[in-house]
Coordinates of C-alpha atoms in Angstrom, one line a residue:
Chain A
X1 CA 9.3 135.3 105.3
X2 CA 9.0 138.8 106.8
X3 CA 12.5 140.5 106.8
X4 CA 13.6 141.9 110.1
X5 CA 13.0 145.6 110.2
X6 CA 16.0 147.8 109.9
X7 CA 15.2 149.3 113.3
X8 CA 16.7 146.1 114.8
X9 CA 20.1 147.4 113.8
X10 CA 21.8 149.2 116.6
X11 CA 22.3 153.0 116.2
X12 CA 25.8 154.4 116.5
X13 CA 26.9 153.7 120.0
X14 CA 29.3 155.5 122.3
X15 CA 32.9 154.7 121.9
X16 CA 34.5 152.6 124.6
X17 CA 36.4 155.2 126.6
X18 CA 38.6 153.7 129.3
X19 CA 41.6 155.8 128.8
X20 CA 42.1 158.9 126.6
X21 CA 45.9 158.3 126.3
X22 CA 45.8 156.1 123.2
X23 CA 42.9 156.9 120.9
X24 CA 43.1 155.4 117.5
X25 CA 43.1 157.8 114.6
X26 CA 39.6 159.1 113.7
X27 CA 40.5 158.8 110.1
X28 CA 42.7 156.6 108.0
X29 CA 43.9 157.3 104.5
X30 CA 44.0 154.1 102.4
X31 CA 46.6 154.0 99.6
X32 CA 45.3 151.6 97.0
X33 CA 48.3 149.8 95.3
X34 CA 46.3 147.1 93.4
X35 CA 46.9 148.5 89.8
X36 CA 50.7 148.8 90.4
X37 CA 52.0 146.5 93.2
X38 CA 49.1 144.1 92.8
X39 CA 49.1 143.7 89.0
X40 CA 52.9 143.8 88.9
X41 CA 53.0 140.5 90.8
X42 CA 50.3 138.8 88.8
X43 CA 51.4 136.4 86.1
X44 CA 48.8 137.3 83.5
X45 CA 49.5 140.5 81.5
X46 CA 46.5 142.7 81.6
X47 CA 45.7 144.8 78.5
X48 CA 45.7 148.6 78.9
X49 CA 41.9 149.0 78.4
X50 CA 41.2 146.6 81.2
X51 CA 43.7 148.3 83.5
X52 CA 42.0 151.6 82.8
X53 CA 38.6 150.2 83.4
X54 CA 39.9 148.8 86.7
X55 CA 41.4 152.1 87.8
X56 CA 38.2 153.9 86.8
X57 CA 36.2 151.6 89.0
X58 CA 38.5 152.2 91.9
X59 CA 38.1 155.9 91.3
X60 CA 34.4 155.6 92.1
X61 CA 35.0 153.9 95.5
X62 CA 36.1 156.9 97.5
X63 CA 39.7 155.7 97.7
X64 CA 41.8 158.9 98.0
X65 CA 45.0 157.5 96.5
X66 CA 45.4 155.0 93.7
X67 CA 48.8 153.9 92.6
X68 CA 48.4 153.6 88.9
X69 CA 51.6 152.2 87.3
X70 CA 55.4 152.1 87.4
X71 CA 57.8 153.8 85.1
X72 CA 60.3 151.0 85.4
X73 CA 62.0 149.5 82.3
X74 CA 59.5 147.2 80.5
X75 CA 62.4 144.7 80.2
X76 CA 62.2 144.1 83.9
X77 CA 58.5 144.2 84.4
X78 CA 56.5 143.6 81.2
X79 CA 53.2 144.2 83.0
X80 CA 54.1 147.9 83.3
X81 CA 55.1 148.3 79.7
X82 CA 52.0 150.4 79.0
X83 CA 53.0 152.9 81.8
X84 CA 52.6 156.0 79.6
X85 CA 49.2 155.0 78.1
X86 CA 47.8 154.1 81.5
X87 CA 49.0 157.4 83.0
X88 CA 47.5 159.3 80.1
X89 CA 44.3 157.3 79.9
X90 CA 43.1 157.5 83.5
X91 CA 39.8 159.4 83.9
X92 CA 41.1 161.3 86.9
X93 CA 38.5 161.9 89.6
X94 CA 38.7 165.3 91.3
X95 CA 40.3 164.9 94.8
X96 CA 41.9 161.5 94.0
X97 CA 45.7 161.3 93.6
X98 CA 47.3 158.8 91.2
X99 CA 51.0 158.4 92.0
X100 CA 53.3 156.4 89.8
X101 CA 56.6 154.7 90.6
X102 CA 59.8 156.5 89.3
X103 CA 62.8 154.3 90.0
X104 CA 65.2 156.7 88.4
X105 CA 65.5 160.1 86.6
X106 CA 64.6 158.7 83.2
X107 CA 61.5 157.1 84.6
X108 CA 60.6 160.4 86.4
X109 CA 60.9 162.4 83.2
X110 CA 58.7 159.9 81.3
X111 CA 56.2 160.0 84.1
X112 CA 55.9 163.8 84.1
X113 CA 55.7 163.8 80.3
X114 CA 52.8 161.4 80.5
X115 CA 51.0 163.7 83.0
X116 CA 51.8 162.1 86.4
X117 CA 50.9 164.4 89.3
X118 CA 52.8 162.5 92.0
X119 CA 55.7 159.9 92.0
X120 CA 57.1 157.4 94.4
X121 CA 60.7 156.2 95.0
X122 CA 62.0 153.1 96.6
X123 CA 64.7 152.4 99.1
X124 CA 65.9 149.4 101.1
X125 CA 68.3 148.8 104.0
X126 CA 69.3 145.4 102.6
X127 CA 72.3 145.3 100.2
X128 CA 71.4 141.9 98.9
X129 CA 67.8 142.9 98.3
X130 CA 68.9 146.0 96.4
X131 CA 71.2 144.0 94.3
X132 CA 68.7 141.3 93.5
X133 CA 65.7 143.7 93.0
X134 CA 67.2 146.7 91.4
X135 CA 70.6 145.5 90.3
X136 CA 72.5 148.1 92.2
X137 CA 73.8 148.8 95.7
X138 CA 71.9 150.6 98.4
X139 CA 74.2 153.6 97.9
X140 CA 73.4 153.7 94.1
X141 CA 69.7 153.3 94.7
X142 CA 69.8 156.3 97.0
X143 CA 71.6 158.4 94.4
X144 CA 68.9 157.6 91.9
X145 CA 66.3 158.5 94.4
X146 CA 68.0 161.8 95.1
X147 CA 68.0 162.7 91.5
X148 CA 64.3 162.0 91.3
X149 CA 63.5 164.0 94.4
X150 CA 65.6 166.9 93.2
X151 CA 63.9 167.0 89.8
X152 CA 60.5 166.5 91.4
X153 CA 61.1 169.5 93.7
X154 CA 62.0 171.6 90.7
X155 CA 58.9 170.5 88.8
X156 CA 56.6 170.9 91.8
X157 CA 55.7 167.2 91.9
X158 CA 55.2 165.5 95.2
X159 CA 57.3 162.4 96.1
X160 CA 56.3 159.5 98.3
X161 CA 59.1 157.3 99.7
X162 CA 59.0 153.5 100.2
X163 CA 61.3 151.6 102.5
X164 CA 61.2 147.9 101.8
X165 CA 62.0 144.8 104.0
X166 CA 61.4 146.8 107.2
X167 CA 60.5 143.7 109.2
X168 CA 62.7 141.1 107.5
X169 CA 64.6 140.4 104.3
X170 CA 64.3 137.3 102.2
X171 CA 68.1 137.2 101.9
X172 CA 69.5 138.8 105.0
X173 CA 66.9 137.7 107.5
X174 CA 66.6 140.0 110.5
X175 CA 66.5 143.7 109.8
X176 CA 67.5 146.2 112.5
X177 CA 64.9 148.8 113.5
X178 CA 67.6 151.4 113.8
X179 CA 68.7 150.8 110.2
X180 CA 65.1 151.3 109.0
X181 CA 64.9 154.4 111.1
X182 CA 68.0 155.9 109.5
X183 CA 66.8 155.1 106.0
X184 CA 63.4 156.6 106.7
X185 CA 65.1 159.7 108.1
X186 CA 67.3 159.9 105.0
X187 CA 64.6 159.8 102.4
X188 CA 62.3 162.1 104.5
X189 CA 65.1 164.6 104.5
X190 CA 65.4 164.2 100.7
X191 CA 61.9 165.6 100.4
X192 CA 59.5 162.7 100.5
X193 CA 56.2 163.9 102.0
X194 CA 55.3 160.5 103.3
X195 CA 57.3 157.3 104.0
X196 CA 55.6 154.0 103.5
X197 CA 57.2 151.2 105.5
X198 CA 56.9 147.9 103.7
X199 CA 56.9 144.4 105.3
X200 CA 57.9 143.1 101.9
X201 CA 57.8 139.4 102.7
X202 CA 55.1 139.6 105.4
X203 CA 57.2 138.0 108.1
X204 CA 56.5 140.8 110.6
X205 CA 54.4 140.3 113.7
X206 CA 52.9 143.0 116.0
X207 CA 56.0 142.6 118.1
X208 CA 58.5 143.5 115.4
X209 CA 56.1 146.2 114.0
X210 CA 56.0 147.8 117.4
X211 CA 59.8 147.8 117.7
X212 CA 60.3 149.2 114.2
X213 CA 57.8 152.0 114.6
X214 CA 59.3 152.9 118.0
X215 CA 62.6 153.5 116.3
X216 CA 61.3 155.2 113.1
X217 CA 58.9 157.5 114.9
X218 CA 61.8 159.0 116.7
X219 CA 63.2 160.2 113.4
X220 CA 60.1 160.9 111.3
X221 CA 56.9 162.4 112.6
X222 CA 54.3 159.6 112.9
X223 CA 51.7 161.5 110.8
X224 CA 54.2 161.2 107.8
X225 CA 54.4 157.4 108.1
X226 CA 52.4 154.7 106.3
X227 CA 52.5 151.0 106.7
X228 CA 52.5 148.6 103.7
X229 CA 51.9 145.1 105.2
X230 CA 52.0 141.9 103.3
X231 CA 49.7 139.0 104.5
X232 CA 52.0 136.2 103.5
X233 CA 51.9 134.8 107.1
X234 CA 48.4 136.1 107.9
X235 CA 49.8 138.8 110.2
X236 CA 48.9 141.9 108.2
X237 CA 45.7 143.1 109.9
X238 CA 47.2 142.5 113.4
X239 CA 50.3 144.4 112.3
X240 CA 48.2 147.2 110.9
X241 CA 46.2 147.4 114.2
X242 CA 49.4 147.9 116.2
X243 CA 50.5 150.6 113.8
X244 CA 47.2 152.4 114.3
X245 CA 47.6 152.1 118.0
X246 CA 51.0 153.8 117.6
X247 CA 49.5 156.7 115.7
X248 CA 50.0 155.7 112.1
X249 CA 47.0 156.8 110.0
X250 CA 48.0 155.9 106.4
X251 CA 47.7 152.3 105.3
X252 CA 48.6 150.7 101.9
X253 CA 46.5 147.8 100.6
X254 CA 45.5 146.1 97.4
X255 CA 42.0 145.3 96.3
X256 CA 41.2 141.6 96.3
X257 CA 44.7 141.2 97.9
X258 CA 46.2 141.2 94.4
X259 CA 49.8 140.4 94.0
X260 CA 51.3 137.2 95.3
X261 CA 54.6 136.9 97.0
X262 CA 57.6 136.4 94.6
X263 CA 59.6 134.9 97.5
X264 CA 57.1 132.3 98.6
X265 CA 55.4 130.6 95.6
X266 CA 51.8 130.0 96.2
X267 CA 51.7 132.4 99.2
X268 CA 49.7 135.6 99.3
X269 CA 51.1 139.0 99.2
X270 CA 49.4 142.4 99.7
X271 CA 46.8 142.7 102.4
X272 CA 43.3 143.0 100.9
X273 CA 41.7 146.4 100.8
X274 CA 38.3 144.9 101.5
X275 CA 39.5 143.2 104.7
X276 CA 41.3 146.4 105.8
X277 CA 38.2 148.6 105.3
X278 CA 36.0 146.1 107.2
X279 CA 38.3 146.3 110.2
X280 CA 38.6 150.1 110.1
X281 CA 34.9 150.6 109.8
X282 CA 34.3 148.1 112.6
X283 CA 36.7 150.3 114.7
X284 CA 34.6 153.3 113.9
X285 CA 37.5 154.8 111.9
X286 CA 36.4 156.9 108.9
X287 CA 37.9 156.0 105.5
X288 CA 35.5 157.6 103.0
X289 CA 35.6 154.3 101.1
X290 CA 32.5 152.4 99.9
X291 CA 33.3 148.7 100.6
X292 CA 30.6 147.4 98.2
X293 CA 32.2 149.3 95.3
X294 CA 35.7 148.1 96.2
X295 CA 34.3 144.5 96.1
X296 CA 32.9 145.3 92.6
X297 CA 36.3 146.4 91.4
X298 CA 37.8 143.3 93.0
X299 CA 35.3 141.0 91.4
X300 CA 35.9 142.6 88.0
X301 CA 39.7 142.3 88.0
X302 CA 39.6 138.7 89.5
X303 CA 37.2 137.6 86.8
X304 CA 39.6 139.0 84.2
X305 CA 42.7 137.4 85.8
X306 CA 40.7 134.2 86.2
X307 CA 41.6 133.9 89.8
X308 CA 39.9 133.8 93.2
X309 CA 40.0 136.9 95.3
X310 CA 42.4 136.8 98.3
X311 CA 40.0 138.9 100.3
X312 CA 38.2 137.1 103.1
X313 CA 35.4 139.7 103.2
X314 CA 34.8 139.2 99.5
X315 CA 34.9 135.4 99.9
X316 CA 32.4 135.6 102.8
X317 CA 30.1 137.8 100.7
X318 CA 30.2 135.3 97.9
X319 CA 32.1 137.7 95.7
X320 CA 34.5 135.0 94.7
Chain B
X1 CA 30.1 109.5 124.5
X2 CA 26.8 109.6 122.6
X3 CA 26.1 110.7 119.0
X4 CA 25.7 114.3 118.1
X5 CA 22.0 115.0 117.8
X6 CA 21.2 116.1 114.3
X7 CA 19.3 119.1 115.5
X8 CA 22.5 120.6 117.1
X9 CA 24.1 121.4 113.7
X10 CA 21.2 122.8 111.8
X11 CA 22.9 125.1 109.4
X12 CA 21.5 127.5 106.8
X13 CA 23.4 128.5 103.7
X14 CA 24.5 132.1 103.4
X15 CA 22.4 132.6 100.3
X16 CA 19.3 131.5 102.1
X17 CA 20.0 133.8 105.0
X18 CA 20.4 136.8 102.8
X19 CA 17.2 135.9 101.0
X20 CA 15.3 135.6 104.2
X21 CA 17.0 138.7 105.8
X22 CA 17.9 141.1 102.9
X23 CA 19.4 143.6 105.4
X24 CA 22.1 141.1 106.5
X25 CA 24.5 141.5 103.6
X26 CA 24.4 145.3 103.8
X27 CA 24.7 145.3 107.6
X28 CA 27.8 143.2 107.5
X29 CA 29.4 145.7 105.1
X30 CA 28.2 149.1 106.2
X31 CA 30.6 151.4 108.0
X32 CA 29.8 151.1 111.6
X33 CA 29.8 154.7 112.7
X34 CA 30.5 154.6 116.4
X35 CA 32.7 157.5 116.9
X36 CA 36.5 157.3 117.6
X37 CA 37.4 154.1 119.2
X38 CA 39.5 154.7 122.3
X39 CA 41.8 151.8 122.8
X40 CA 41.8 150.7 126.5
X41 CA 45.4 151.2 127.2
X42 CA 47.1 153.5 129.7
X43 CA 50.4 153.6 128.0
X44 CA 52.1 152.6 124.8
X45 CA 53.5 149.5 126.6
X46 CA 50.0 148.0 126.8
X47 CA 50.2 147.5 123.1
X48 CA 52.6 144.7 123.5
X49 CA 52.1 144.1 127.2
X50 CA 50.7 140.7 126.9
X51 CA 50.3 137.6 129.0
X52 CA 53.6 135.7 129.3
X53 CA 52.0 132.4 128.5
X54 CA 49.0 131.7 126.3
X55 CA 47.2 128.4 126.4
X56 CA 46.1 127.2 123.0
X57 CA 43.1 125.0 122.9
X58 CA 43.2 123.0 119.7
X59 CA 39.7 122.4 118.3
X60 CA 40.7 120.9 115.0
X61 CA 39.6 117.3 115.8
X62 CA 36.2 118.4 117.0
X63 CA 35.1 121.8 115.7
X64 CA 37.4 121.5 112.6
X65 CA 36.5 118.1 111.4
X66 CA 32.8 118.4 112.2
X67 CA 32.6 121.3 109.7
X68 CA 34.5 119.6 106.9
X69 CA 32.5 117.9 104.1
X70 CA 34.7 114.9 103.9
X71 CA 34.2 112.3 106.6
X72 CA 37.5 111.1 108.2
X73 CA 37.8 107.4 109.1
X74 CA 38.4 106.7 112.8
X75 CA 42.0 105.5 112.4
X76 CA 42.9 108.6 110.6
X77 CA 41.3 110.7 113.3
X78 CA 43.3 108.8 115.9
X79 CA 46.5 109.3 114.0
X80 CA 45.7 113.0 113.6
X81 CA 45.1 113.4 117.4
X82 CA 48.3 111.5 118.0
X83 CA 50.4 113.8 115.9
X84 CA 48.8 116.8 117.7
X85 CA 49.6 115.3 121.0
X86 CA 53.3 115.4 120.1
X87 CA 53.3 119.2 119.4
X88 CA 53.1 120.5 123.0
X89 CA 49.6 121.7 122.6
X90 CA 48.2 121.7 126.2
X91 CA 44.6 121.1 125.2
X92 CA 43.2 119.1 122.3
X93 CA 39.5 118.9 122.0
X94 CA 37.9 115.7 120.9
X95 CA 34.7 116.1 122.9
X96 CA 31.3 115.8 121.5
X97 CA 28.1 117.7 122.2
X98 CA 26.3 116.5 125.3
X99 CA 22.6 117.1 126.0
X100 CA 20.9 116.0 129.2
X101 CA 19.6 112.9 127.5
X102 CA 23.2 111.7 127.2
X103 CA 24.3 112.4 130.8
X104 CA 24.8 108.8 131.6
X105 CA 27.3 108.5 128.9
X106 CA 29.7 110.9 130.5
X107 CA 30.6 108.1 132.8
X108 CA 31.8 106.2 129.8
X109 CA 35.2 107.8 129.8
X110 CA 34.9 111.5 129.0
X111 CA 37.8 113.5 130.5
X112 CA 36.0 116.8 129.9
X113 CA 32.6 118.0 128.9
X114 CA 31.6 121.0 126.9
X115 CA 28.3 122.9 127.0
X116 CA 27.2 125.2 124.3
X117 CA 25.1 128.3 125.0
X118 CA 24.2 131.2 122.8
X119 CA 24.1 134.9 123.3
X120 CA 21.4 135.1 120.7
X121 CA 17.8 133.9 121.4
X122 CA 17.1 133.2 117.7
X123 CA 20.4 131.3 117.2
X124 CA 19.6 129.2 120.3
X125 CA 16.2 128.3 119.0
X126 CA 17.4 127.5 115.5
X127 CA 20.4 125.5 116.5
X128 CA 19.4 123.6 119.7
X129 CA 15.6 124.1 119.5
X130 CA 15.2 125.8 122.8
X131 CA 15.4 129.3 124.4
X132 CA 18.6 130.4 126.1
X133 CA 16.9 130.1 129.5
X134 CA 15.9 126.5 128.8
X135 CA 19.4 125.6 127.5
X136 CA 20.9 127.0 130.8
X137 CA 18.5 124.7 132.8
X138 CA 19.6 121.7 130.8
X139 CA 23.3 122.6 131.2
X140 CA 22.8 122.8 134.9
X141 CA 21.9 119.1 135.0
X142 CA 24.9 118.3 132.9
X143 CA 27.3 120.3 135.0
X144 CA 25.9 118.8 138.2
X145 CA 26.4 115.3 136.9
X146 CA 29.9 116.1 135.6
X147 CA 30.8 117.7 138.9
X148 CA 29.8 114.6 140.8
X149 CA 32.2 112.6 138.6
X150 CA 34.8 115.3 139.0
X151 CA 34.8 116.0 135.3
X152 CA 35.6 119.6 134.4
X153 CA 33.1 121.5 132.2
X154 CA 34.0 124.1 129.7
X155 CA 31.3 126.5 128.6
X156 CA 31.0 127.9 125.1
X157 CA 29.0 131.0 124.1
X158 CA 28.2 131.5 120.5
X159 CA 27.4 134.6 118.5
X160 CA 29.2 136.9 120.9
X161 CA 30.1 139.5 118.3
X162 CA 27.2 139.0 116.0
X163 CA 24.4 136.6 115.0
X164 CA 23.4 135.5 111.5
X165 CA 19.8 136.1 112.4
X166 CA 19.7 138.9 114.9
X167 CA 22.7 141.0 113.6
X168 CA 24.4 143.0 116.4
X169 CA 24.5 141.4 119.8
X170 CA 24.5 143.6 122.9
X171 CA 27.6 142.8 125.1
X172 CA 25.3 142.7 128.1
X173 CA 23.4 139.7 126.6
X174 CA 26.7 137.9 126.3
X175 CA 27.8 138.8 129.8
X176 CA 24.5 137.5 131.2
X177 CA 25.1 134.0 129.6
X178 CA 28.8 134.0 130.6
X179 CA 27.9 134.9 134.2
X180 CA 25.4 132.1 134.4
X181 CA 27.8 129.5 133.0
X182 CA 30.5 130.6 135.4
X183 CA 28.1 130.5 138.3
X184 CA 27.1 126.9 137.3
X185 CA 30.7 125.8 137.7
X186 CA 32.3 126.0 134.2
X187 CA 36.1 126.3 134.8
X188 CA 36.5 128.2 131.5
X189 CA 34.2 130.0 129.1
X190 CA 35.1 130.3 125.5
X191 CA 33.6 133.3 123.7
X192 CA 32.8 132.4 120.1
X193 CA 32.6 134.8 117.2
X194 CA 30.6 132.2 115.4
X195 CA 30.3 133.9 112.1
X196 CA 33.6 135.8 112.3
X197 CA 31.9 139.3 111.9
X198 CA 33.7 140.8 114.9
X199 CA 36.4 143.4 114.7
X200 CA 38.9 144.6 117.3
X201 CA 36.3 147.3 118.1
X202 CA 33.5 145.0 119.0
X203 CA 35.9 142.6 120.7
X204 CA 37.1 145.3 123.0
X205 CA 33.6 146.4 123.8
X206 CA 32.5 142.9 124.6
X207 CA 35.4 142.1 126.9
X208 CA 35.0 145.4 128.7
X209 CA 31.5 144.2 129.6
X210 CA 32.3 140.6 130.5
X211 CA 35.3 141.4 132.6
X212 CA 33.1 143.2 135.1
X213 CA 31.4 139.9 135.9
X214 CA 34.0 137.1 135.6
X215 CA 37.7 137.0 136.0
X216 CA 39.7 137.4 132.7
X217 CA 41.6 134.2 133.6
X218 CA 38.4 132.2 133.0
X219 CA 37.9 133.5 129.5
X220 CA 39.0 132.1 126.2
X221 CA 38.4 133.6 122.7
X222 CA 37.2 131.4 119.8
X223 CA 37.5 133.6 116.8
X224 CA 36.5 132.7 113.3
X225 CA 38.4 134.1 110.4
X226 CA 35.5 134.4 107.9
X227 CA 36.2 138.1 107.4
X228 CA 39.9 137.9 108.0
X229 CA 39.6 139.6 111.4
X230 CA 40.6 136.7 113.7
X231 CA 44.2 137.5 114.5
X232 CA 43.5 141.2 115.0
X233 CA 40.6 140.3 117.3
X234 CA 42.8 137.8 119.2
X235 CA 45.5 140.5 119.6
X236 CA 43.1 142.9 121.2
X237 CA 41.8 140.2 123.5
X238 CA 45.3 139.4 124.6
X239 CA 46.0 143.1 125.2
X240 CA 43.0 143.1 127.5
X241 CA 44.3 140.2 129.5
X242 CA 42.8 137.1 127.9
X243 CA 45.3 134.2 127.9
X244 CA 43.4 131.3 126.3
X245 CA 42.9 131.0 122.6
X246 CA 41.0 128.4 120.6
X247 CA 42.2 127.6 117.2
X248 CA 42.2 124.8 114.6
X249 CA 45.2 123.4 112.9
X250 CA 45.3 124.2 109.2
X251 CA 42.2 126.4 109.8
X252 CA 40.0 123.3 109.5
X253 CA 36.3 123.8 109.5
X254 CA 34.6 126.1 107.0
X255 CA 31.7 128.4 107.9
X256 CA 28.3 126.9 107.5
X257 CA 26.8 130.4 107.1
X258 CA 29.0 131.6 104.2
X259 CA 29.6 129.0 101.5
X260 CA 33.2 129.0 100.4
X261 CA 34.3 131.1 103.3
X262 CA 36.8 130.1 106.0
X263 CA 35.9 129.4 109.6
X264 CA 38.2 128.7 112.4
X265 CA 41.5 130.6 112.7
X266 CA 44.6 128.5 112.0
X267 CA 46.6 127.4 114.9
X268 CA 49.8 127.9 112.9
X269 CA 49.0 131.5 112.2
X270 CA 48.1 132.1 115.8
X271 CA 51.4 130.5 117.0
X272 CA 53.4 132.6 114.5
X273 CA 51.9 135.8 115.9
X274 CA 52.3 134.8 119.6
X275 CA 55.9 133.6 119.2
X276 CA 56.7 136.8 117.3
X277 CA 55.3 138.7 120.3
X278 CA 57.6 136.7 122.7
X279 CA 54.6 135.0 124.2
X280 CA 55.2 131.4 125.3
X281 CA 52.9 128.6 124.3
X282 CA 54.9 125.5 124.8
X283 CA 53.9 124.5 121.2
X284 CA 56.3 123.4 118.4
X285 CA 55.1 125.2 115.3
X286 CA 56.8 122.9 112.8
X287 CA 55.1 119.8 114.4
X288 CA 51.8 121.5 114.2
X289 CA 52.4 122.1 110.5
X290 CA 53.2 118.4 110.1
X291 CA 49.9 117.5 111.7
X292 CA 48.1 120.1 109.4
X293 CA 49.9 118.6 106.4
X294 CA 48.7 115.1 107.4
X295 CA 45.1 116.0 107.9
X296 CA 44.9 118.1 104.7
X297 CA 46.2 115.2 102.7
X298 CA 43.6 112.9 104.3
X299 CA 40.8 115.4 103.6
X300 CA 42.2 116.1 100.1
X301 CA 42.1 119.9 100.7
X302 CA 44.5 122.8 100.8
X303 CA 45.4 124.3 104.2
X304 CA 43.8 127.5 105.3
X305 CA 46.9 128.5 107.2
X306 CA 48.9 131.3 105.6
X307 CA 52.0 130.3 107.5
X308 CA 51.7 126.7 106.1
X309 CA 51.1 128.2 102.6
X310 CA 54.2 130.3 102.8
X311 CA 56.2 127.3 104.0
X312 CA 59.2 129.4 104.8
X313 CA 61.6 128.4 107.6
X314 CA 63.0 131.4 109.4

């Protein structure tokens, strides 16, 4: 069989220009959270060497930011017990940032000691979620965050801020967009260079995403915002699309859609990086990411974890 | 109603396709450099300025079951359709393929007839053994016969956002087929992203072309979720004025072109999105989940619906 010649493929075509009012971003920065958020929610504990090989593969894909680990107490999250070794062992690729989570001052100090060049702090508007997740009140969690950002400023280390449960809480249900806006404003003022808004249980839809971003963008410039969507109800890509239409240009995702949902057993969690990249490239948005290489990293980690990928693009490409 | 001719569902495996057409796998994955995509909206409100009501066309009993490996006994099928009819779904497809040879059988009780055209010449030849032009001629006979019996005809166009053989499909090709079907007398035309390769970018470009020739109100979108793009594609279609969406309960029906991959978008997931957007559908999501649960048990398979998997009651 004679293969079709490549000239059959259409050359780059003109963009559909109906109105110039709402162009999508030309470029989107993808923040890869697989090694941290992804692995954290996987049952099988992954040995340090495998984690490092995984991160090294991701470093080859063009992904500009790769969240490597979390300096949380190993008592809480055994998967992250090798936090220092992982941080020290990464073969850092020039131009790629490797943030780590620093839930408190002690974690921050350990992170810096291990050579971390960027840290992330967490916040939530839900009291119940704070209590169940971090064993403290919202007020206390903000105090811890403040200590970290102060120390980070002094050490010249950048801080990324997360707000969780922005479109719904597993305990409190509906979350007010204004509360989310106030929290985002607060941690932005603390010194976070970017605020990642997390739909932690994936219950959001394009409607609630729109309402939340409407409120938050009044308090924090939209180019400082990121969205962290979970695909538990299959809404992630649609929610991300709306966020892009509203000017957001930073999106968190997890290769192979690693990381289930701890609040809905058997359900999926993070949106898959492969599926996100497929959509962005189809929209003509530049990411700098090589989809094939991301699928390689996904296949590698899924083989080790002995699980199927959650990425539909990977499934369709027979990279199960 | 007539049996489905075997030639109509000639399917190749994805592996065979990529062997015959080595460029296919790479094409599907390469970054499509098309310059900045300008979303066709005049204001921010257009983002969630959607039709107040969206008609869901449930294709599970037809498109879904036909693409499942397990054969379902008739009484189970009837029970399945019965459960679906209690959900509020306004349209439940249980029609079969009809070719001109089977025209007399329309009189045997069909309430609606579907004709399947393709935007891709190669897909048309491989799937129904004739050119697009020839298929349109055959459909004309069917539509004429159906019109005489006052039976509505729904038109389908496959490969609207990409073809497993030809790759990219020019929107103008799709528009030509849609215009022909509309001119024949189809009351609605469902645009099918048969292999699920479309993205919101290609969907917007397609609709921009088609809307110049037929009213938006006659269009439906039939998105496959093979690459996870279905809901995003449906959202863009709604933003551009489409108000009819085909879906399949539990996401029944895999993709014959990508082994192990998913096919139809799940009705549950579509409903979840629409209801979250304040769009009315008249459909009870929990009852749809019951029907999905029933058929998945009968087929001994897991649901493809993420909403059903999450099983959370909010």
